[in-house]
Amino acid sequence: MDQSLPSHGELERRLRRQEVVADLAQQALVTDDVAALFETTAETVADCLDADACGLFERQHSGELVLRAGTGWPEDAVGAAAAPEGPDSTLGRALRSPDAVVVADTGEEGEPAVQPPLPGAEVRSTVGAPVAPDGERWGVLELRAAAPRAFDEADAAFVADVADVLASALAADRRQSQAEEVYGRISDAFFALDEEWRFTYLNDRAHELINPGDEDLVGENVWEQFPEAVTREFKSKYEHAVDEQESVTFEEYYPEPLDAWFEVSAYPSETGLSVYFQDVTERKRVEQELRQSEARFRMLAEELEEVVWMTTADPTEFVYVNPAFGEVWGMDHETLYDQPLAFIDAIHPDDREQVREAYLALPEEPYDEEYRVVRPDGDVRWVHARGTSAVAPDADGEMVRVIGIGEDVTEHKRREERLEELVAELESSNERLEQFAYAASHDLQEPLRMVSSYLQLIEDRYGEELDEEAREFFDFAVDGADRMREMIQGLLAYSRVETGGNPFEPVALDAVLDAVEDDLRIRIEDSDAEIDADPLPTVVGDEGQLRQVFQNLLDNAIEYSGDDDPRIRIAATATDDSRWEITIRDEGIGIDPENVDRVFEVFERLHAVGDHAGTGIGLALVERIVERHGGEIRVDSKPGEGTAFTFSLPAAEPAD
């Protein structure tokens, strides 16, 4: 039979393919980077077969084949390009075939579709082989060409050989990962069982955990030594691992004498079972306490009017929201389990982004926000919400809960708004009253001047002709006009405390006291008054008005000294809020406790006009000046024991 010998070019192609397979196999033996091997393989095989594209596709649990590595594909195709693994595609057919599959012309009727498509290029022929480490259909190695019938059976055999190399590399990588996992558990407790369920080895940690009596367990049957394990998951899980030849991991409790929870991983082999385990009793205890704590938390929260919520460390993962949420937001509280940010969507647009940013910063940053919620019915509610990391750690000490509370403060906000309106109205009313008082007192001065002028004319023209009774009446009229003038001037001063005052500046009270004593020198000397003052501080205020305060209080102390010479004591005391308290104390007649509250009322006199001088406006003026300075004034007095007036002023520097 006539046989034709392969051409020189064909021999070179065969040799080249053998070299490629050998080189890739060598790389697969030494590499610890399977992903890099995938990339090298795709480029080398595509070049060797003069293909337009080559791709290595991995099978996913979702039923798709996804591009893991390739050449001739767009850069963003890796990890994104995918095709269903069904038999209607070239990839699906290759996945199901034991050998490489050639599709000579995808344009012919009955041929499978090319999926996923190669962007910007037509594919007319393909060759693909399954990659199956340890017999598992892991994926497909596929080459594509724009020309029909670009691949033959020799190409298919070459692609199948390369696919076997990749399968070997994947199997080796898996075994390495499994070994690393096993070796990584060497610090765990470990024991080995043979096919008859007898102990063949226990490490020291295993003896510590399950053999506190230090018995010789090697050679003993595990079920006889630990009978409680038979009725628990230990026996069924171990038997499953051996029968199915697959590893198992589970948690189970063993009662007395161990009284402990264990996390167990068991790995079968041809000779028995290797068991690695840890004592997780403490973690289980913490978890149980956490469950009990959360149960108590829920029971209490169910009855609260405030909105109470709990999340994991991720603030978008709610584990509890109490029913009060629905009363405030107008939506079912269970909505947050599926739509955790629905509560933010209902926040007023002007507040929303600020709340979103603050809330999502939990638990690293504390959460404390006040905002408006727009209910579905259009009603607007004010909420003050706070949240922080909880005190519930897990066994590793990691925080696992964030707890928050939201209070409906709508009524409080409405009261605040109403109070602000009332304050504004009061300020406006006070301003109008000041204007009225100023205008009234100013206008009253003109007729008063006329009365005084005519009284003076009567004195000048008819003074010598007045008999004793007429003189008495005349003196009453003059005295009344003088007191009226003093009252009008006092009313003017009272009405202008706010509008007529000077800007605040540092004021040395020692200098103020010196000036007032100069003004009152004649009165002090005439009454033989003694004034004993401590060094006084520097405060912030209106110097002119502070002189009025000291002058009125000292004048009062002299006026109401009684029969004894006035003895006046002035002291200063620092407070904790950067203020000074000034006390002016006398030893005079004192004030009846029933009248203490009346002394600061305008035109209020506690004594008859003939007994003591004054207009009844001095102490009212003092109180208003002190209040303008942000302070308070109080009086302490007992009849016959003197009186002390104490008022506060802001310190110019922190009080020592």
XYZ file of C-alpha atoms in Angstrom:
656
model
C 0.000 0.000 0.000
C 1.332 3.385 -0.984
C 2.170 5.638 1.982
C 3.409 9.182 1.642
C 6.071 10.394 4.051
C 5.431 13.585 6.038
C 6.977 16.669 4.541
C 9.855 18.522 6.149
C 7.467 21.284 7.192
C 5.091 18.804 8.791
C 7.939 17.217 10.733
C 9.000 20.630 12.000
C 5.440 21.374 13.153
C 5.262 18.038 15.011
C 8.616 18.666 16.647
C 7.587 22.180 17.598
C 4.383 20.899 19.241
C 6.272 18.227 21.173
C 8.697 20.860 22.409
C 5.790 23.104 23.489
C 4.116 20.264 25.400
C 7.391 19.303 27.075
C 8.218 22.891 27.996
C 4.740 23.544 29.436
C 4.911 20.272 31.378
C 8.259 21.327 32.867
C 6.765 24.698 33.882
C 3.761 22.951 35.417
C 6.068 20.855 37.610
C 7.936 23.802 39.133
C 5.439 26.694 39.084
C 3.650 27.992 42.165
C 1.667 30.484 40.058
C -1.005 28.628 38.095
C -2.506 31.873 36.771
C 0.810 32.811 35.127
C 1.010 29.320 33.601
C -2.469 29.838 32.119
C -1.387 33.065 30.404
C 1.837 31.530 29.045
C -0.066 28.495 27.741
C -2.660 30.601 25.898
C -0.026 32.702 24.157
C 2.256 29.762 23.276
C -0.481 27.473 21.937
C -2.117 30.229 19.885
C 1.251 31.053 18.318
C 2.006 27.416 17.639
C -1.300 26.793 15.810
C -1.434 30.259 14.235
C -4.858 30.801 15.864
C -6.584 34.171 16.078
C -7.507 33.663 19.758
C -6.999 31.193 22.573
C -8.899 31.048 25.840
C -8.926 28.982 29.008
C -12.473 28.848 30.407
C -13.319 27.749 33.986
C -16.579 26.061 34.885
C -18.646 27.897 37.531
C -21.283 26.643 39.981
C -23.737 28.931 38.166
C -23.553 26.718 35.075
C -21.359 29.084 33.045
C -17.870 28.868 31.612
C -15.911 32.065 32.351
C -12.703 33.213 30.639
C -9.786 32.882 33.101
C -6.871 33.611 30.742
C -6.408 34.146 27.035
C -4.824 35.893 24.093
C -6.585 37.637 21.231
C -9.326 38.797 23.655
C -9.992 42.365 24.838
C -8.280 43.216 28.155
C -11.599 43.500 29.987
C -12.821 40.099 28.792
C -10.942 38.092 31.427
C -13.340 37.336 34.249
C -16.271 38.793 32.269
C -16.646 36.817 29.030
C -18.875 33.818 29.753
C -21.003 31.200 28.025
C -23.515 28.598 29.231
C -22.038 25.118 29.569
C -24.860 23.514 27.581
C -24.108 21.318 24.505
C -25.320 23.998 22.076
C -21.989 25.863 22.234
C -18.493 24.857 21.122
C -17.316 25.171 24.733
C -20.144 23.025 26.077
C -19.490 20.298 23.497
C -15.770 20.215 24.345
C -16.512 20.119 28.079
C -18.608 16.991 27.664
C -16.231 15.172 25.313
C -13.474 12.842 26.576
C -11.240 14.068 23.725
C -10.548 17.286 21.877
C -13.333 18.478 19.568
C -12.789 20.213 16.194
C -15.550 22.316 14.656
C -14.402 22.733 11.063
C -16.921 25.373 9.996
C -19.238 27.037 12.478
C -21.263 28.389 9.585
C -22.501 24.958 8.536
C -25.936 23.785 9.614
C -26.016 21.730 12.797
C -22.745 23.046 14.185
C -22.723 24.525 17.728
C -22.638 28.282 18.346
C -19.466 30.110 19.296
C -20.058 31.438 22.798
C -19.002 33.829 24.123
C -18.457 35.736 20.847
C -15.042 37.223 20.109
C -15.621 41.010 19.930
C -14.790 42.502 16.540
C -13.902 39.206 14.861
C -15.673 36.385 13.005
C -14.949 32.841 14.179
C -15.371 30.077 11.574
C -13.495 27.190 13.179
C -12.542 26.032 16.674
C -10.697 23.290 18.478
C -11.247 22.673 22.191
C -10.301 20.088 24.799
C -11.589 19.513 28.340
C -9.308 20.323 31.279
C -10.069 17.660 33.906
C -7.797 17.483 36.971
C -8.343 14.179 38.796
C -11.239 13.442 36.453
C -13.232 16.581 37.401
C -14.482 18.671 34.459
C -12.781 21.905 35.516
C -13.025 23.761 32.187
C -12.047 23.989 28.521
C -8.979 25.095 26.518
C -10.276 26.454 23.185
C -8.577 28.004 20.110
C -10.440 30.019 17.476
C -9.717 31.005 13.870
C -11.432 33.307 11.398
C -10.872 30.868 8.511
C -12.947 27.687 8.172
C -11.223 24.302 8.520
C -8.210 25.905 10.185
C -7.688 22.940 12.532
C -7.206 19.225 11.923
C -6.963 16.058 14.017
C -3.255 16.625 14.698
C -4.117 20.021 16.099
C -6.798 18.413 18.259
C -4.310 15.886 19.663
C -1.861 18.706 20.442
C -4.565 20.754 22.223
C -5.628 17.650 24.199
C -2.014 17.102 25.340
C -1.748 20.730 26.490
C -5.104 20.426 28.302
C -3.725 17.353 30.143
C -0.676 19.388 31.221
C -2.955 22.101 32.613
C -5.049 19.475 34.395
C -1.903 18.071 36.037
C -0.866 21.567 37.156
C -4.306 22.204 38.654
C -4.298 18.864 40.465
C -0.844 19.574 41.911
C -1.952 23.042 42.999
C -4.987 21.566 44.743
C -2.916 18.982 46.555
C -0.512 21.703 47.672
C -3.431 23.801 49.010
C -4.848 20.797 50.853
C -1.467 20.038 52.362
C -1.051 23.637 53.492
C -4.481 23.517 55.100
C -3.607 20.333 56.960
C -0.188 21.571 58.027
C -1.758 24.830 59.142
C -3.780 22.865 61.689
C -0.807 21.163 63.240
C -1.157 23.365 66.330
C -4.680 21.969 66.788
C -5.417 18.858 68.776
C -4.975 15.815 66.531
C -5.590 12.083 66.616
C -5.587 9.324 64.005
C -7.918 6.315 63.735
C -7.420 3.124 61.749
C -10.054 1.247 59.732
C -11.303 -0.458 62.909
C -11.825 2.925 64.656
C -8.847 2.370 66.943
C -6.552 5.189 68.036
C -3.147 5.018 66.350
C -1.839 8.424 67.513
C -2.765 11.418 69.682
C -0.692 14.592 69.992
C -0.120 16.382 73.290
C -2.925 18.878 72.708
C -5.398 16.033 72.079
C -4.410 14.420 75.383
C -4.985 17.755 77.151
C -8.497 18.148 75.733
C -9.993 14.638 75.689
C -7.724 12.518 77.920
C -7.458 14.381 81.239
C -6.875 11.052 83.024
C -3.807 10.382 80.859
C -5.061 6.933 79.852
C -3.233 4.892 77.195
C -5.684 5.325 74.322
C -3.543 4.036 71.447
C -5.040 0.747 70.235
C -8.356 1.437 71.965
C -11.674 1.762 70.106
C -12.852 5.377 70.015
C -16.542 4.470 70.491
C -15.782 2.332 73.544
C -13.644 5.022 75.141
C -16.111 7.795 74.292
C -19.578 6.195 74.297
C -21.428 9.532 74.309
C -19.949 10.209 70.855
C -22.005 7.363 69.376
C -25.343 9.140 69.823
C -23.987 12.515 68.804
C -22.710 13.813 65.471
C -19.187 12.520 66.018
C -19.982 8.936 64.899
C -22.236 9.797 61.957
C -19.838 12.449 60.629
C -16.778 10.206 60.911
C -18.564 7.329 59.168
C -19.700 9.663 56.390
C -16.122 10.881 55.863
C -14.818 7.305 55.564
C -17.691 5.943 53.451
C -17.769 8.876 51.004
C -14.022 9.575 51.164
C -14.603 13.286 51.709
C -13.573 15.582 54.515
C -16.138 16.837 57.022
C -16.210 19.828 59.381
C -18.710 20.266 62.211
C -19.214 21.463 65.800
C -20.525 19.214 68.545
C -20.796 19.040 72.332
C -19.433 16.184 74.451
C -20.918 15.907 77.970
C -19.207 14.953 81.214
C -16.453 14.230 81.914
C -15.289 16.564 79.108
C -18.231 19.003 79.199
C -16.902 20.858 76.163
C -17.778 22.015 72.669
C -15.423 21.033 69.838
C -14.874 22.273 66.304
C -13.834 19.181 64.359
C -12.326 18.607 60.894
C -11.871 14.990 59.784
C -9.908 13.853 56.700
C -10.268 10.285 55.377
C -7.445 8.225 53.912
C -6.945 4.656 52.708
C -5.814 3.627 56.170
C -8.322 5.414 58.368
C -9.199 8.935 59.532
C -7.187 11.981 60.629
C -9.058 14.241 63.053
C -8.127 17.818 63.947
C -10.151 19.620 66.609
C -10.282 22.708 68.848
C -12.028 23.440 72.128
C -14.583 26.177 71.301
C -16.465 26.048 74.610
C -15.662 29.668 75.465
C -16.875 30.901 72.089
C -20.072 28.910 72.476
C -20.569 30.353 75.966
C -20.148 33.903 74.656
C -22.514 33.181 71.775
C -25.108 31.817 74.216
C -24.746 34.861 76.464
C -25.082 37.078 73.426
C -28.286 35.312 72.383
C -29.689 35.666 75.898
C -28.654 39.314 76.059
C -30.284 40.006 72.706
C -33.440 38.227 73.860
C -33.631 40.464 76.940
C -32.849 43.463 74.768
C -35.699 42.610 72.391
C -38.150 42.031 75.251
C -37.409 45.455 76.731
C -37.288 47.236 73.388
C -40.698 45.918 72.328
C -42.364 48.046 75.023
C -40.433 51.279 74.465
C -41.898 54.296 72.721
C -38.458 55.175 71.334
C -37.208 53.552 68.139
C -34.595 50.927 69.039
C -32.453 49.080 66.500
C -29.524 46.704 66.379
C -27.166 45.806 63.522
C -24.051 43.752 63.036
C -20.760 45.598 62.643
C -22.133 46.461 59.195
C -24.762 49.172 59.870
C -26.721 48.090 56.787
C -27.327 44.612 58.242
C -30.196 44.932 60.738
C -30.759 42.149 63.244
C -33.544 43.924 65.158
C -35.867 46.943 64.851
C -38.667 47.481 67.362
C -42.279 48.258 66.342
C -41.955 51.914 67.427
C -40.178 52.533 64.128
C -43.509 52.203 62.328
C -45.132 54.824 64.546
C -42.507 57.418 63.620
C -41.652 56.549 60.009
C -45.090 55.356 58.973
C -43.696 52.150 57.434
C -43.397 48.540 58.602
C -40.272 48.085 60.738
C -39.570 44.750 59.026
C -38.878 46.675 55.812
C -35.380 47.423 57.097
C -34.376 43.755 57.086
C -34.643 43.672 53.279
C -34.134 47.393 52.535
C -31.783 48.606 55.282
C -31.448 52.167 53.962
C -35.177 52.710 53.457
C -35.277 54.785 56.632
C -32.772 57.231 55.099
C -34.829 57.560 51.918
C -37.707 58.873 54.084
C -35.570 61.618 55.663
C -36.162 65.208 54.566
C -33.964 66.026 51.516
C -32.222 68.860 53.371
C -31.085 66.441 56.104
C -30.649 63.212 54.154
C -27.004 63.287 53.005
C -25.697 64.434 56.353
C -27.519 61.559 58.082
C -26.422 59.027 55.449
C -22.761 59.987 55.839
C -22.907 59.912 59.641
C -24.846 56.622 59.795
C -22.562 54.746 57.395
C -19.543 55.838 59.470
C -20.735 53.479 62.237
C -19.226 51.777 64.170
C -15.899 53.600 63.720
C -17.518 56.948 64.559
C -20.345 57.597 67.066
C -23.691 58.542 65.547
C -25.701 61.454 66.951
C -28.029 63.268 64.572
C -31.254 65.282 64.692
C -33.296 65.321 61.508
C -36.752 65.399 59.955
C -38.664 62.367 58.707
C -41.336 62.807 56.052
C -44.001 60.129 56.568
C -45.991 58.690 53.647
C -48.999 60.792 54.729
C -46.861 63.964 54.453
C -46.584 64.516 58.209
C -43.101 65.674 59.250
C -41.600 64.243 62.435
C -38.394 65.342 64.171
C -36.102 62.523 65.328
C -33.015 62.598 67.549
C -31.066 59.403 66.846
C -27.929 58.065 68.516
C -25.925 54.935 67.845
C -22.700 53.378 69.060
C -20.799 50.101 69.194
C -22.277 47.602 71.622
C -20.503 45.822 74.453
C -21.141 42.337 73.094
C -17.787 40.821 71.981
C -17.365 37.391 70.478
C -14.797 34.869 71.637
C -12.055 36.628 69.659
C -12.830 39.953 71.283
C -14.337 41.461 68.150
C -17.336 43.788 68.390
C -20.354 42.161 66.789
C -23.225 44.575 67.449
C -24.143 48.215 66.980
C -27.109 49.531 68.986
C -29.046 52.716 68.382
C -32.055 54.597 69.699
C -34.195 57.217 68.009
C -36.478 59.540 69.951
C -39.433 61.367 68.434
C -38.745 64.959 69.523
C -41.411 66.570 67.359
C -43.343 68.044 70.267
C -40.146 69.272 71.865
C -39.114 70.951 68.602
C -42.534 72.541 68.295
C -42.245 73.872 71.846
C -38.805 75.205 71.005
C -40.138 76.910 67.909
C -43.040 78.362 69.895
C -40.639 79.495 72.612
C -38.445 81.176 70.025
C -41.512 82.931 68.644
C -42.501 84.047 72.152
C -38.972 85.278 72.865
C -39.001 87.227 69.622
C -42.407 88.657 70.484
C -41.221 89.497 74.002
C -38.096 91.190 72.689
C -40.200 93.178 70.272
C -42.640 94.072 73.060
C -39.788 95.099 75.355
C -38.338 97.236 72.630
C -41.696 98.953 72.139
C -42.065 99.406 75.910
C -38.597 100.942 76.112
C -39.475 103.298 73.307
C -42.754 104.154 75.021
C -41.099 104.655 78.417
C -38.438 106.863 76.906
C -40.976 108.893 74.928
C -43.396 109.162 77.855
C -40.735 110.212 80.343
C -39.228 112.623 77.838
C -42.624 114.178 77.095
C -43.451 114.437 80.812
C -40.452 116.654 81.425
C -41.937 119.598 79.509
C -45.083 120.066 81.624
C -42.966 119.344 84.720
C -40.599 122.144 83.772
C -43.624 124.398 83.340
C -44.928 123.456 86.809
C -41.509 124.050 88.337
C -41.144 127.370 86.525
C -44.491 128.637 87.770
C -43.719 127.473 91.297
C -40.506 129.436 91.124
C -42.428 132.551 89.908
C -44.842 132.206 92.836
C -41.896 131.948 95.215
C -40.246 134.995 93.736
C -43.362 137.246 93.577
C -45.502 136.108 96.461
C -43.165 134.217 98.770
C -43.219 136.831 101.517
C -47.013 137.097 101.411
C -47.674 133.386 102.059
C -48.980 132.552 105.484
C -47.853 129.422 107.328
C -50.517 127.135 105.857
C -49.959 128.452 102.302
C -46.188 127.950 102.756
C -46.800 124.354 103.775
C -48.946 123.745 100.689
C -46.329 125.434 98.517
C -43.525 123.277 99.942
C -45.620 120.150 99.246
C -45.965 121.209 95.598
C -42.226 121.898 95.223
C -41.328 118.581 96.867
C -43.776 116.730 94.603
C -42.277 118.375 91.507
C -38.736 117.433 92.632
C -39.715 113.816 93.252
C -41.512 113.729 89.909
C -38.316 114.960 88.221
C -36.254 112.250 89.944
C -38.759 109.558 88.931
C -38.769 110.712 85.315
C -34.967 110.735 85.216
C -34.912 107.251 86.791
C -37.459 106.002 84.262
C -35.353 107.438 81.439
C -32.257 105.667 82.777
C -34.203 102.400 83.188
C -35.590 102.509 79.659
C -32.156 103.154 78.146
C -30.173 100.345 79.814
C -30.141 98.312 76.579
C -30.258 101.020 73.939
C -28.234 103.697 75.690
C -25.414 101.524 77.020
C -21.825 101.501 75.819
C -19.995 98.494 74.286
C -18.500 96.085 76.800
C -14.791 96.301 77.577
C -12.493 95.356 80.457
C -13.435 97.393 83.555
C -11.364 97.558 86.759
C -13.900 97.498 89.598
C -11.396 99.017 92.031
C -11.377 102.161 89.843
C -15.181 102.107 89.634
C -15.451 101.951 93.442
C -12.979 104.837 93.853
C -15.029 106.997 91.487
C -18.292 106.195 93.276
C -16.779 106.995 96.677
C -15.682 110.365 95.280
C -19.224 111.030 94.062
C -20.655 110.089 97.471
C -17.886 111.665 99.565
C -20.090 114.349 101.214
C -22.778 111.765 101.996
C -20.150 109.351 103.340
C -18.579 112.008 105.542
C -21.885 113.363 106.804
C -23.027 109.888 107.866
C -19.614 108.782 109.207
C -19.870 105.735 106.936
C -17.024 103.197 106.778
C -16.503 101.221 103.580
C -14.169 98.187 103.774
C -13.459 96.598 100.378
C -11.357 93.611 99.272
C -9.247 94.035 96.127
C -11.774 93.897 93.327
C -11.282 92.127 89.950
C -11.368 93.321 86.366
C -14.587 92.354 84.609
C -16.120 92.817 81.175
C -18.884 95.388 81.031
C -20.142 98.944 80.575
C -18.152 101.120 82.994
C -20.825 103.826 83.221
C -23.573 101.374 84.067
C -21.397 99.533 86.602
C -20.827 102.873 88.373
C -24.631 103.190 88.596
C -24.821 99.727 90.186
C -22.213 100.489 92.858
C -23.594 104.001 93.510
C -27.186 102.807 93.985
C -26.194 99.911 96.257
C -23.810 102.002 98.375
C -26.349 104.827 98.599
C -28.966 102.317 99.765
C -26.582 100.891 102.348
C -25.994 104.381 103.778
C -29.667 105.367 103.608
C -30.932 102.276 105.440
C -28.159 102.059 108.075
C -30.560 102.854 110.925
C -29.412 104.727 114.015
C -25.830 103.438 113.911
C -23.088 104.734 111.628
C -23.078 102.838 108.316
C -20.633 99.899 108.143
C -20.311 98.515 104.622
C -18.264 95.465 103.487
C -17.470 94.720 99.801
C -16.075 91.290 98.738
C -15.397 89.455 95.458
C -15.539 85.661 94.896
C -14.528 83.727 91.759
C -16.999 81.122 90.406
C -16.454 77.982 88.349
C -17.935 79.488 85.173
C -15.428 82.323 84.593
C -17.469 84.886 86.502
C -17.096 87.011 89.615
C -19.654 87.454 92.378
C -19.572 90.865 94.075
C -21.241 91.215 97.500
C -22.076 94.562 99.155
C -23.121 93.976 102.770
C -24.343 96.473 105.359
C -25.335 96.292 109.032
C -28.499 98.355 108.635
C -32.166 97.877 109.360
C -32.589 94.939 107.000
C -35.641 93.848 104.990
C -38.630 91.820 106.074
C -38.542 88.392 104.290
C -42.059 89.049 102.968
C -40.768 92.085 101.075
C -37.526 90.687 99.631
C -39.107 89.854 96.251
C -40.511 93.397 95.918
C -37.269 95.340 96.153
C -36.447 95.018 92.427
C -39.868 96.144 91.170
C -40.126 99.518 89.445
C -41.451 102.357 91.696
C -41.808 99.897 94.585
C -41.065 101.526 97.951
C -40.914 99.643 101.242
C -40.941 102.802 103.365
C -42.939 106.019 103.430
C -41.604 109.014 101.514
C -41.039 110.944 104.696
C -39.019 108.137 106.306
C -36.440 107.570 103.558
C -35.554 109.346 100.331
C -35.664 107.668 96.927
C -37.812 107.072 93.865
C -38.326 103.316 94.106
C -36.510 102.731 90.834
C -32.847 102.394 91.882
C -32.796 98.652 92.594
C -34.881 97.911 89.489
C -32.234 99.763 87.481
C -29.456 97.775 89.205
C -31.137 94.463 88.350
C -31.586 95.423 84.712
C -27.958 96.487 84.344
C -26.743 93.227 85.908
C -28.978 91.217 83.566
C -27.606 93.131 80.574
C -24.199 91.862 81.666
C -25.490 88.285 81.657
C -25.549 88.068 85.426
C -27.983 87.677 88.300
C -28.560 89.595 91.530
C -29.953 88.311 94.801
C -30.603 89.759 98.244
C -30.094 88.149 101.663
C -31.518 90.054 104.605
C -33.124 89.838 108.040
C -34.765 92.703 109.891
C -32.254 94.372 112.238
C -29.291 92.275 110.948
C -28.377 94.088 107.752
C -28.659 93.329 104.043
C -26.315 91.757 101.467
C -26.729 92.296 97.719
C -24.752 89.806 95.573
C -24.479 90.138 91.792
C -22.395 88.326 89.147
C -20.340 89.758 86.292
C -18.244 88.118 83.529
C -14.505 87.936 84.250
C -12.109 89.703 81.885
C -9.752 86.716 82.289
C -10.310 83.236 83.786
C -11.029 83.769 87.487
C -8.272 82.459 89.755
